[in-house]
Short mmCIF file of C-alpha atoms and ligand atoms in Angstrom, two decimals:
data_model
loop_
_atom_site.label_atom_id
_atom_site.label_comp_id
_atom_site.label_asym_id
_atom_site.label_seq_id
_atom_site.Cartn_x
_atom_site.Cartn_y
_atom_site.Cartn_z
CA UNK J 21 3.44 -5.05 27.19
CA UNK J 22 1.19 -2.22 26.02
CA UNK J 23 4.07 0.21 26.37
CA UNK J 24 6.00 -1.79 23.84
CA UNK J 25 3.22 -1.73 21.25
CA UNK J 26 4.09 1.76 19.98
CA UNK J 27 6.25 0.59 17.16
CA UNK J 28 5.93 -1.30 14.13
CA UNK J 29 7.79 -3.35 11.62
CA UNK J 30 10.51 -2.53 9.16
CA UNK J 31 8.06 -2.97 6.33
CA UNK J 32 5.20 -0.94 7.72
CA UNK J 33 6.38 2.26 9.27
CA UNK J 34 2.80 3.35 9.64
CA UNK J 35 1.58 6.94 9.59
CA UNK J 36 4.07 9.07 7.75
CA UNK J 37 4.58 11.63 10.51
CA UNK J 38 8.11 10.35 10.45
CA UNK J 39 8.75 11.49 6.90
CA UNK J 40 11.21 14.29 7.05
CA UNK J 41 13.07 14.81 3.81
CA UNK J 42 16.22 16.83 4.22
CA UNK J 43 15.49 20.51 3.47
CA UNK J 44 16.86 21.42 0.06
CA UNK J 45 18.80 24.44 1.35
CA UNK J 46 20.46 22.46 4.10
CA UNK J 47 21.30 19.70 1.68
CA UNK J 48 23.05 22.05 -0.73
CA UNK J 49 24.88 23.66 2.18
CA UNK J 50 26.27 20.33 3.28
CA UNK J 51 26.75 18.75 -0.14
CA UNK J 52 24.46 15.93 0.83
CA UNK J 53 23.07 14.24 -2.28
CA UNK J 54 19.33 14.14 -2.76
CA UNK J 55 17.90 10.82 -1.64
CA UNK J 56 17.40 8.27 -4.42
CA UNK J 57 15.24 6.00 -2.32
CA UNK J 58 11.70 5.99 -0.96
CA UNK J 59 11.14 8.80 1.49
CA UNK J 60 9.87 6.43 4.21
CA UNK J 61 13.49 5.68 5.01
CA UNK J 62 13.75 9.11 6.64
CA UNK J 63 12.75 7.77 9.99
CA UNK J 64 13.69 9.55 13.15
CA UNK J 65 13.44 8.33 16.68
CA UNK J 66 11.18 11.13 17.78
CA UNK J 67 8.21 10.50 15.56
CA UNK J 68 5.87 13.18 16.77
CA UNK J 69 8.06 16.25 17.13
CA UNK J 70 9.42 18.08 14.11
CA UNK J 71 13.21 18.23 13.94
CA UNK J 72 14.89 21.61 13.80
CA UNK J 73 17.54 22.24 11.12
CA UNK J 74 20.12 22.43 13.92
CA UNK J 75 19.11 19.03 15.24
CA UNK J 76 19.14 17.74 11.71
CA UNK J 77 22.75 18.87 11.31
CA UNK J 78 23.59 17.06 14.54
CA UNK J 79 21.85 13.96 13.27
CA UNK J 80 23.82 13.86 10.05
CA UNK J 81 26.59 11.32 10.02
CA UNK J 82 30.17 12.47 9.95
CA UNK J 83 30.48 10.59 6.70
CA UNK J 84 27.97 13.01 5.20
CA UNK J 85 29.48 16.25 6.46
CA UNK J 86 33.24 15.77 6.75
CA UNK J 87 35.04 18.19 4.47
CA UNK J 88 38.63 18.35 3.29
CA UNK J 89 41.09 19.89 5.75
CA UNK J 90 41.41 23.09 3.72
CA UNK J 91 37.66 23.56 3.71
CA UNK J 92 37.82 24.56 0.04
CA UNK J 93 36.83 21.17 -1.35
CA UNK J 94 33.11 20.70 -0.81
CA UNK J 95 33.09 16.99 -1.68
CA UNK J 96 32.37 14.85 1.36
CA UNK J 97 35.11 12.55 2.63
CA UNK J 98 33.50 9.42 4.00
CA UNK J 99 34.70 8.50 7.47
CA UNK J 100 32.08 5.75 7.99
CA UNK J 101 31.98 6.45 11.74
CA UNK J 102 28.22 6.49 12.03
CA UNK J 103 28.07 3.34 9.92
CA UNK J 104 30.63 1.68 12.21
CA UNK J 105 28.66 2.57 15.34
CA UNK J 106 25.50 1.13 13.78
CA UNK J 107 27.33 -2.01 12.63
CA UNK J 108 28.79 -2.60 16.10
CA UNK J 109 25.40 -2.16 17.70
CA UNK J 110 23.72 -4.48 15.19
CA UNK J 111 26.37 -7.21 15.48
CA UNK J 112 26.47 -7.02 19.29
CA UNK J 113 22.69 -7.39 19.55
CA UNK J 114 22.75 -10.26 17.07
CA UNK J 115 25.49 -11.89 19.15
CA UNK J 116 23.26 -11.58 22.22
CA UNK J 117 20.48 -13.41 20.41
CA UNK J 118 22.87 -16.14 19.22
CA UNK J 119 24.29 -16.62 22.72
CA UNK J 120 20.83 -17.10 24.17
CA UNK J 121 20.03 -19.73 21.52
CA UNK J 122 23.38 -21.52 21.82
CA UNK J 123 22.91 -21.79 25.59
CA UNK J 124 19.97 -24.18 25.10
CA UNK J 125 19.43 -25.14 21.53
CA UNK J 126 16.49 -27.44 20.74
CA UNK J 127 16.31 -30.01 17.94
CA UNK J 128 13.39 -28.03 16.51
CA UNK J 129 15.58 -24.91 16.25
CA UNK J 130 17.60 -26.47 13.42
CA UNK J 131 16.47 -26.93 9.84
CA UNK J 132 18.21 -28.16 6.73
CA UNK J 133 18.61 -25.88 3.71
CA UNK J 134 18.23 -27.04 0.11
CA UNK J 135 22.03 -27.61 -0.06
CA UNK J 136 21.70 -29.76 3.13
CA UNK J 137 23.63 -27.24 5.25
CA UNK J 138 22.11 -26.48 8.65
CA UNK J 139 20.29 -23.25 9.42
CA UNK J 140 19.00 -22.35 12.87
CA UNK J 141 16.53 -19.93 14.41
CA UNK J 142 19.62 -17.94 15.39
CA UNK J 143 20.81 -17.53 11.77
CA UNK J 144 17.42 -16.06 10.83
CA UNK J 145 17.07 -14.06 14.06
CA UNK J 146 20.56 -12.62 13.71
CA UNK J 147 19.89 -11.54 10.11
CA UNK J 148 16.56 -9.94 11.08
CA UNK J 149 18.19 -8.01 13.94
CA UNK J 150 21.14 -6.73 11.91
CA UNK J 151 18.87 -5.69 9.06
CA UNK J 152 16.42 -3.93 11.40
CA UNK J 153 19.08 -2.15 13.48
CA UNK J 154 21.01 -0.88 10.44
CA UNK J 155 17.77 0.33 8.92
CA UNK J 156 16.81 2.20 12.09
CA UNK J 157 20.23 3.62 12.89
CA UNK J 158 21.14 4.79 9.40
CA UNK J 159 18.14 6.76 8.38
CA UNK J 160 19.71 8.30 5.33
CA UNK J 161 21.04 6.79 2.13
CA UNK J 162 19.83 3.86 0.11
CA UNK J 163 19.89 0.51 1.89
CA UNK J 164 21.24 -2.57 0.17
CA UNK J 165 22.36 -5.76 1.89
CA UNK J 166 23.92 -8.96 0.59
CA UNK J 167 23.23 -11.59 3.23
CA UNK J 168 23.26 -15.36 3.49
CA UNK J 169 19.64 -16.12 4.44
CA UNK J 170 16.27 -15.42 2.86
CA UNK J 171 12.72 -16.00 4.05
CA UNK J 172 11.58 -18.54 1.44
CA UNK J 173 11.58 -21.59 3.74
CA UNK J 174 10.17 -19.58 6.65
CA UNK J 175 7.11 -18.61 4.61
CA UNK J 176 6.03 -22.27 4.26
CA UNK J 177 3.13 -23.52 6.38
CA UNK J 178 5.42 -26.08 7.98
CA UNK J 179 7.59 -23.26 9.38
CA UNK J 180 4.87 -21.51 11.43
CA UNK J 181 6.29 -22.65 14.75
CA UNK J 182 9.86 -21.79 13.91
CA UNK J 183 8.85 -18.33 12.64
CA UNK J 184 6.99 -17.68 15.85
CA UNK J 185 10.07 -18.70 17.87
CA UNK J 186 12.33 -16.42 15.77
CA UNK J 187 9.91 -13.52 16.24
CA UNK J 188 9.95 -13.98 20.02
CA UNK J 189 13.73 -14.25 20.08
CA UNK J 190 14.19 -11.06 18.04
CA UNK J 191 11.69 -9.06 20.10
CA UNK J 192 13.16 -10.31 23.39
CA UNK J 193 16.64 -9.33 22.23
CA UNK J 194 15.57 -5.89 20.97
CA UNK J 195 13.85 -5.23 24.30
CA UNK J 196 17.27 -5.41 26.03
CA UNK J 197 18.45 -2.31 24.16
CA UNK J 198 17.19 1.07 25.40
CA UNK J 199 16.78 2.41 21.85
CA UNK J 200 14.53 -0.45 20.80
CA UNK J 201 12.67 -1.30 23.99
CA UNK J 202 9.46 0.10 22.48
CA UNK J 203 9.75 -2.02 19.38
CA UNK J 204 7.72 -5.10 18.60
CA UNK J 205 8.21 -6.65 15.20
CA UNK J 206 5.43 -8.73 13.67
CA UNK J 207 6.14 -12.02 11.90
CA UNK J 208 5.79 -10.21 8.57
CA UNK J 209 8.23 -7.56 9.85
CA UNK J 210 10.76 -10.30 10.62
CA UNK J 211 10.35 -11.85 7.17
CA UNK J 212 10.77 -8.54 5.39
CA UNK J 213 13.81 -7.61 7.54
CA UNK J 214 15.41 -10.94 6.54
CA UNK J 215 14.61 -10.30 2.89
CA UNK J 216 16.46 -6.98 2.86
CA UNK J 217 19.50 -9.22 2.42
CA UNK J 218 18.70 -10.31 -1.11
CA UNK J 219 20.78 -7.67 -2.87
CA UNK J 220 23.20 -8.78 -5.56
CA UNK J 221 25.91 -6.32 -4.41
CA UNK J 222 28.30 -5.24 -7.15
CA UNK J 223 30.78 -2.53 -8.02
CA UNK J 224 28.68 0.59 -7.59
CA UNK J 225 27.06 2.17 -4.56
CA UNK J 226 27.07 0.93 -0.98
CA UNK J 227 26.14 -2.60 0.07
CA UNK J 228 26.16 -4.14 3.51
CA UNK J 229 27.48 -7.70 3.52
CA UNK J 230 26.29 -10.04 6.26
CA UNK J 231 26.88 -13.56 7.43
CA UNK J 232 24.40 -13.70 10.34
CA UNK J 233 26.13 -16.79 11.75
CA UNK J 234 29.38 -17.67 10.11
CA UNK J 235 30.33 -21.19 11.15
CA UNK J 236 26.86 -22.57 11.84
CA UNK J 237 28.40 -26.02 12.34
CA UNK J 238 30.67 -24.63 15.05
CA UNK J 239 27.68 -22.87 16.58
CA UNK J 240 25.81 -26.18 16.78
CA UNK J 241 28.83 -27.91 18.33
CA UNK J 242 29.07 -25.17 20.97
CA UNK J 243 32.34 -23.95 19.42
CA UNK J 244 33.40 -20.83 17.56
CA UNK J 245 31.14 -18.80 15.29
CA UNK J 246 30.93 -15.16 14.23
CA UNK J 247 28.47 -12.52 13.20
CA UNK J 248 30.27 -10.99 10.24
CA UNK J 249 29.19 -7.62 8.86
CA UNK J 250 30.98 -5.44 6.32
CA UNK J 251 30.26 -2.46 4.12
CA UNK J 252 31.20 -2.26 0.44
CA UNK J 253 31.52 1.18 -1.14
CA UNK J 254 32.06 1.24 -4.91
CA UNK J 255 33.16 -2.40 -4.80
CA UNK J 256 35.72 -2.02 -1.98
CA UNK J 257 35.37 -3.20 1.61
CA UNK J 258 35.51 -0.01 3.69
CA UNK J 259 34.30 -1.22 7.08
CA UNK J 260 34.00 -4.52 8.90
CA UNK J 261 32.78 -5.86 12.22
CA UNK J 262 33.23 -9.38 13.56
CA UNK J 263 31.41 -10.40 16.71
CA UNK J 264 32.88 -13.64 18.09
CA UNK J 265 30.94 -14.54 21.26
CA UNK J 266 33.02 -17.63 22.11
CA UNK J 267 36.48 -16.35 21.27
CA UNK J 268 38.59 -15.80 24.40
CA UNK J 269 39.69 -12.22 24.96
CA UNK J 270 43.19 -13.54 25.64
CA UNK J 271 45.33 -15.02 22.88
CA UNK J 272 44.53 -18.54 21.72
CA UNK J 273 48.09 -18.97 20.49
CA UNK J 274 48.78 -22.08 22.53
CA UNK J 275 45.33 -23.48 23.11
CA UNK J 276 41.90 -23.62 21.54
CA UNK J 277 40.33 -24.37 24.91
CA UNK J 278 38.27 -21.54 26.36
CA UNK J 279 40.43 -19.86 28.95
CA UNK J 280 39.29 -16.79 30.80
CA UNK J 281 36.63 -14.45 29.56
CA UNK J 282 35.21 -14.78 26.06
CA UNK J 283 33.38 -12.51 23.65
CA UNK J 284 35.33 -10.35 21.19
CA UNK J 285 34.21 -7.57 18.89
CA UNK J 286 36.68 -6.79 16.09
CA UNK J 287 36.22 -3.71 13.94
CA UNK J 288 37.97 -1.79 11.19
CA UNK J 289 37.41 1.19 8.95
CA UNK J 290 39.59 1.55 5.88
CA UNK J 291 42.69 3.60 6.72
CA UNK J 292 41.96 3.62 10.44
CA UNK J 293 43.53 0.39 11.71
CA UNK J 294 41.93 -2.65 13.30
CA UNK J 295 40.50 -2.73 16.81
CA UNK J 296 39.23 -5.23 19.33
CA UNK J 297 37.04 -4.87 22.39
CA UNK J 298 35.00 -7.07 24.65
CA UNK J 299 31.41 -7.74 23.59
CA UNK J 300 30.42 -6.48 27.05
CA UNK J 301 28.56 -3.19 27.01
CA UNK J 302 30.71 -0.11 27.69
CA UNK J 303 34.00 -1.74 26.69
CA UNK J 304 36.69 0.28 24.90
CA UNK J 305 38.50 -0.82 21.77
CA UNK J 306 42.25 -1.39 21.67
CA UNK J 307 44.30 -1.36 18.50
CA UNK J 308 45.48 -4.73 17.20
CA UNK J 309 48.27 -5.80 14.85
CA UNK J 310 49.18 -8.99 13.04
CA UNK J 311 52.31 -10.73 14.27
CA UNK J 312 55.60 -9.33 12.98
CA UNK J 313 57.33 -12.70 12.71
CA UNK J 314 59.36 -13.23 9.56
CA UNK J 315 60.38 -16.79 10.37
CA UNK J 316 57.88 -19.51 9.45
CA UNK J 317 59.40 -21.76 12.12
CA UNK J 318 57.83 -19.47 14.73
CA UNK J 319 54.55 -19.28 12.84
CA UNK J 320 51.40 -21.21 13.56
CA UNK J 321 48.51 -21.45 11.16
CA UNK J 322 44.72 -21.42 11.32
CA UNK J 323 42.37 -23.44 9.19
CA UNK J 324 38.76 -24.66 9.17
CA UNK J 325 37.68 -27.14 11.79
CA UNK J 326 35.57 -28.81 9.10
CA UNK J 327 37.66 -30.91 6.69
CA UNK J 328 34.84 -30.48 4.16
CA UNK J 329 35.57 -26.73 4.05
CA UNK J 330 39.32 -26.84 3.42
CA UNK J 331 41.81 -29.45 2.20
CA UNK J 332 43.74 -30.36 5.33
CA UNK J 333 46.24 -32.52 3.35
CA UNK J 334 47.14 -29.61 1.12
CA UNK J 335 47.54 -27.16 4.00
CA UNK J 336 49.69 -29.65 5.89
CA UNK J 337 52.00 -29.89 2.87
CA UNK J 338 52.17 -26.07 2.61
CA UNK J 339 53.06 -25.81 6.30
CA UNK J 340 55.74 -28.50 5.92
CA UNK J 341 57.32 -26.71 2.95
CA UNK J 342 57.40 -23.47 4.91
CA UNK J 343 58.95 -25.14 7.94
CA UNK J 344 56.04 -24.41 10.27
CA UNK J 345 56.55 -26.53 13.39
CA UNK J 346 53.30 -26.00 15.30
CA UNK J 347 50.23 -28.13 14.54
CA UNK J 348 47.32 -26.37 12.81
CA UNK J 349 44.86 -24.45 14.96
CA UNK J 350 41.45 -25.55 13.67
CA UNK J 351 38.55 -23.28 14.53
CA UNK J 352 35.28 -22.40 12.83
CA UNK J 353 34.27 -19.16 11.18
CA UNK J 354 35.89 -15.79 10.57
CA UNK J 355 37.03 -15.87 14.20
CA UNK J 356 40.19 -17.14 12.44
CA UNK J 357 40.62 -13.74 10.76
CA UNK J 358 40.10 -12.00 14.11
CA UNK J 359 42.62 -14.21 15.88
CA UNK J 360 45.12 -13.67 13.05
CA UNK J 361 44.60 -9.90 13.16
CA UNK J 362 45.58 -9.75 16.83
CA UNK J 363 48.63 -11.97 16.31
CA UNK J 364 47.46 -15.23 17.91
CA UNK J 365 48.84 -17.02 14.85
CA UNK J 366 50.67 -15.96 11.71
CA UNK J 367 48.89 -17.65 8.79
CA UNK J 368 45.33 -18.53 7.71
CA UNK J 369 44.94 -21.10 4.95
CA UNK J 370 41.67 -21.98 3.23
CA UNK J 371 41.56 -24.32 0.25
CA UNK J 372 38.03 -25.59 -0.44
CA UNK J 373 37.34 -28.75 -2.41
CA UNK J 374 37.13 -28.33 -6.19
CA UNK J 375 34.05 -26.57 -7.47
CA UNK J 376 33.18 -24.67 -4.28
CA UNK J 377 32.41 -20.99 -4.86
CA UNK J 378 33.33 -18.65 -2.01
CA UNK J 379 30.67 -16.14 -0.96
CA UNK J 380 31.56 -12.54 -0.16
CA UNK J 381 29.92 -12.69 3.30
CA UNK J 382 32.37 -15.42 4.37
CA UNK J 383 35.35 -13.08 3.95
CA UNK J 384 34.48 -9.37 3.66
CA UNK J 385 34.56 -8.47 7.37
CA UNK J 386 37.57 -10.70 8.12
CA UNK J 387 39.42 -9.30 5.11
CA UNK J 388 39.31 -5.69 6.30
CA UNK J 389 40.04 -6.56 9.93
CA UNK J 390 43.22 -8.39 8.84
CA UNK J 391 44.35 -5.86 6.23
CA UNK J 392 43.82 -2.96 8.63
CA UNK J 393 45.83 -4.88 11.24
CA UNK J 394 48.75 -4.82 8.79
CA UNK J 395 48.14 -8.21 7.17
CA UNK J 396 47.60 -9.34 3.60
CA UNK J 397 44.73 -11.48 2.29
CA UNK J 398 44.98 -12.94 -1.22
CA UNK J 399 43.83 -15.80 -3.41
CA UNK J 400 46.20 -18.72 -4.07
CA UNK J 401 47.86 -16.81 -6.91
CA UNK J 402 48.62 -13.83 -4.68
CA UNK J 403 45.88 -11.60 -6.10
CA UNK J 404 43.87 -9.25 -3.90
CA UNK J 405 40.29 -10.42 -3.25
CA UNK J 406 37.65 -8.74 -5.42
CA UNK J 407 34.36 -8.14 -3.61
CA UNK J 408 32.77 -6.22 -6.48
CA UNK J 409 31.53 -9.16 -8.55
CA UNK J 410 28.23 -9.82 -6.79
CA UNK J 411 27.40 -12.44 -4.17
CA UNK J 412 30.40 -14.64 -5.00
CA UNK J 413 34.14 -14.06 -4.95
CA UNK J 414 35.53 -14.59 -8.42
CA UNK J 415 38.08 -17.31 -7.51
CA UNK J 416 38.21 -21.04 -7.17
CA UNK J 417 41.69 -21.76 -5.90
CA UNK J 418 41.81 -20.80 -2.24
CA UNK J 419 42.48 -17.96 0.15
CA UNK J 420 45.45 -17.21 2.37
CA UNK J 421 46.25 -14.50 4.87
CA UNK J 422 49.42 -13.61 6.72
CA UNK J 423 51.73 -10.68 7.48
CA UNK J 424 53.67 -8.81 4.79
CA UNK J 425 57.00 -10.43 5.69
CA UNK J 426 55.77 -14.02 5.39
CA UNK J 427 53.60 -13.58 2.29
CA UNK J 428 56.35 -14.05 -0.36
CA UNK J 429 57.51 -17.42 1.04
CA UNK J 430 53.92 -18.49 1.72
CA UNK J 431 53.00 -17.78 -1.90
CA UNK J 432 55.88 -19.96 -3.15
CA UNK J 433 54.92 -22.82 -0.79
CA UNK J 434 51.27 -22.59 -1.86
CA UNK J 435 52.06 -22.61 -5.58
CA UNK J 436 54.45 -25.55 -5.24
CA UNK J 437 51.98 -27.54 -3.14
CA UNK J 438 49.12 -26.94 -5.56
CA UNK J 439 51.31 -28.03 -8.49
CA UNK J 440 52.29 -31.23 -6.66
CA UNK J 441 48.66 -31.91 -5.81
CA UNK J 442 47.65 -31.47 -9.46
CA UNK J 443 50.46 -33.74 -10.61
CA UNK J 444 49.51 -36.52 -8.22
CA UNK J 445 45.82 -36.15 -9.19
CA UNK J 446 46.70 -36.52 -12.86
CA UNK J 447 48.55 -39.78 -12.10
CA UNK J 448 45.42 -41.35 -10.65
P1 AMP O 757 34.74 -22.27 8.33
O1 AMP O 757 34.07 -22.25 9.65
O2 AMP O 757 35.92 -21.37 8.23
O3 AMP O 757 35.03 -23.66 7.87
O4 AMP O 757 33.75 -21.63 7.31
C1 AMP O 757 32.39 -21.64 7.47
C2 AMP O 757 31.78 -21.25 6.17
O5 AMP O 757 32.18 -22.15 5.16
C3 AMP O 757 30.29 -21.35 6.17
O6 AMP O 757 29.72 -20.14 6.58
C4 AMP O 757 29.92 -21.69 4.75
O7 AMP O 757 29.43 -20.56 4.07
C5 AMP O 757 31.23 -22.08 4.13
N1 AMP O 757 31.14 -23.39 3.47
C6 AMP O 757 30.06 -24.21 3.39
N2 AMP O 757 30.37 -25.29 2.66
C7 AMP O 757 31.64 -25.17 2.28
C8 AMP O 757 32.53 -25.95 1.49
N3 AMP O 757 32.16 -27.11 0.97
N4 AMP O 757 33.79 -25.50 1.31
C9 AMP O 757 34.19 -24.34 1.84
N5 AMP O 757 33.40 -23.55 2.61
C10 AMP O 757 32.15 -23.94 2.81
MG1 MG O 758 29.51 -18.32 6.56
#
């Protein structure tokens, strides 16, 4: 144990030996902007030894140093590769924690939020891990995260036991990764890592967007759920990672039963396609594509397992109008976006009950995985989704996703079905 006591929490990085602001000359050489954030975020793995300028260059992310092909334009072209590696690592570790909880969940692991929705030790633990890992792996640049959970309920006296369990879970999970095996987070460290997710997001700068467990109800049933992590840059989704521990690696086109090995990690960077790999360590990603079908008769569609999350009557009418023959495939979480992106089905329909406001963390990662796989994701009117408005998506009609060939007829079927639904509601 003593060997693991060397580190500290996110909030208290301790003696500032680790503070190593980027040398001014090097920064101007590489066109790296001066940091606009507290210098304690310059945290390097080797705390005691100074870092040479050469090492510093090596440590810089490609997104900071990539130049235009001609070499004459000094403005950096973001490639987001370092961010993607950090996001994959964070989501995979969070998935490991969630799997260990789902394997034997206790009644005491589940609490009810103010809106009566369930939250588990795994939701909090997953958020703490992702926040901590991103913070450690991306030691440069301001850090902002828009995430589902906050620590308010955990700070109550009645939550002492649950906080202690979350702290143990997070530390046990971190100890499985060689880069964090010397880390022990305190309870306060866990709370402050969770609270890094309270950003409001918006249209300027970079913001991570996290749903630590998307589909908590599916998680509690032992079904599908996802750790969904995306990056917004100037209001656009530029990177996304979806860890789906229970999604079979093989297509679920004809069955929702678990067949074969499970555990998928989807990822995408804007302009670089969509990829899938096993959640197993050392796996390699393969490129994925949405289905190319142009005939709705061959199409199958995904929707929420929970009828409270999407109007199953409306979606059934849309499918009928389109001529879709197959029954809906109902699964929880953004695993639906992942399955769509690799062509397991052709359409995803989501039409919440009136008054529900969609949150950006429920769609950002899935959105970029599907669009980079060649698909289209829009609201019910066919407009692109706008992630730049803060914590909520600015829409109240619904969301649909499919390939480019099917979108025009899907849009017509959706508009007609919504009109019919409104007409029959006005007759009541
Ligand atoms: P899904 O598993 O696709 O049904 O979506 C799960 C997500 O739905 C959760 O993470 C919630 O954020 C979100 N959600 C919660 N309540 C509702 C609701 N009444 N309508 C639509 N989505 C909801
Ligand atoms: Mg969610």
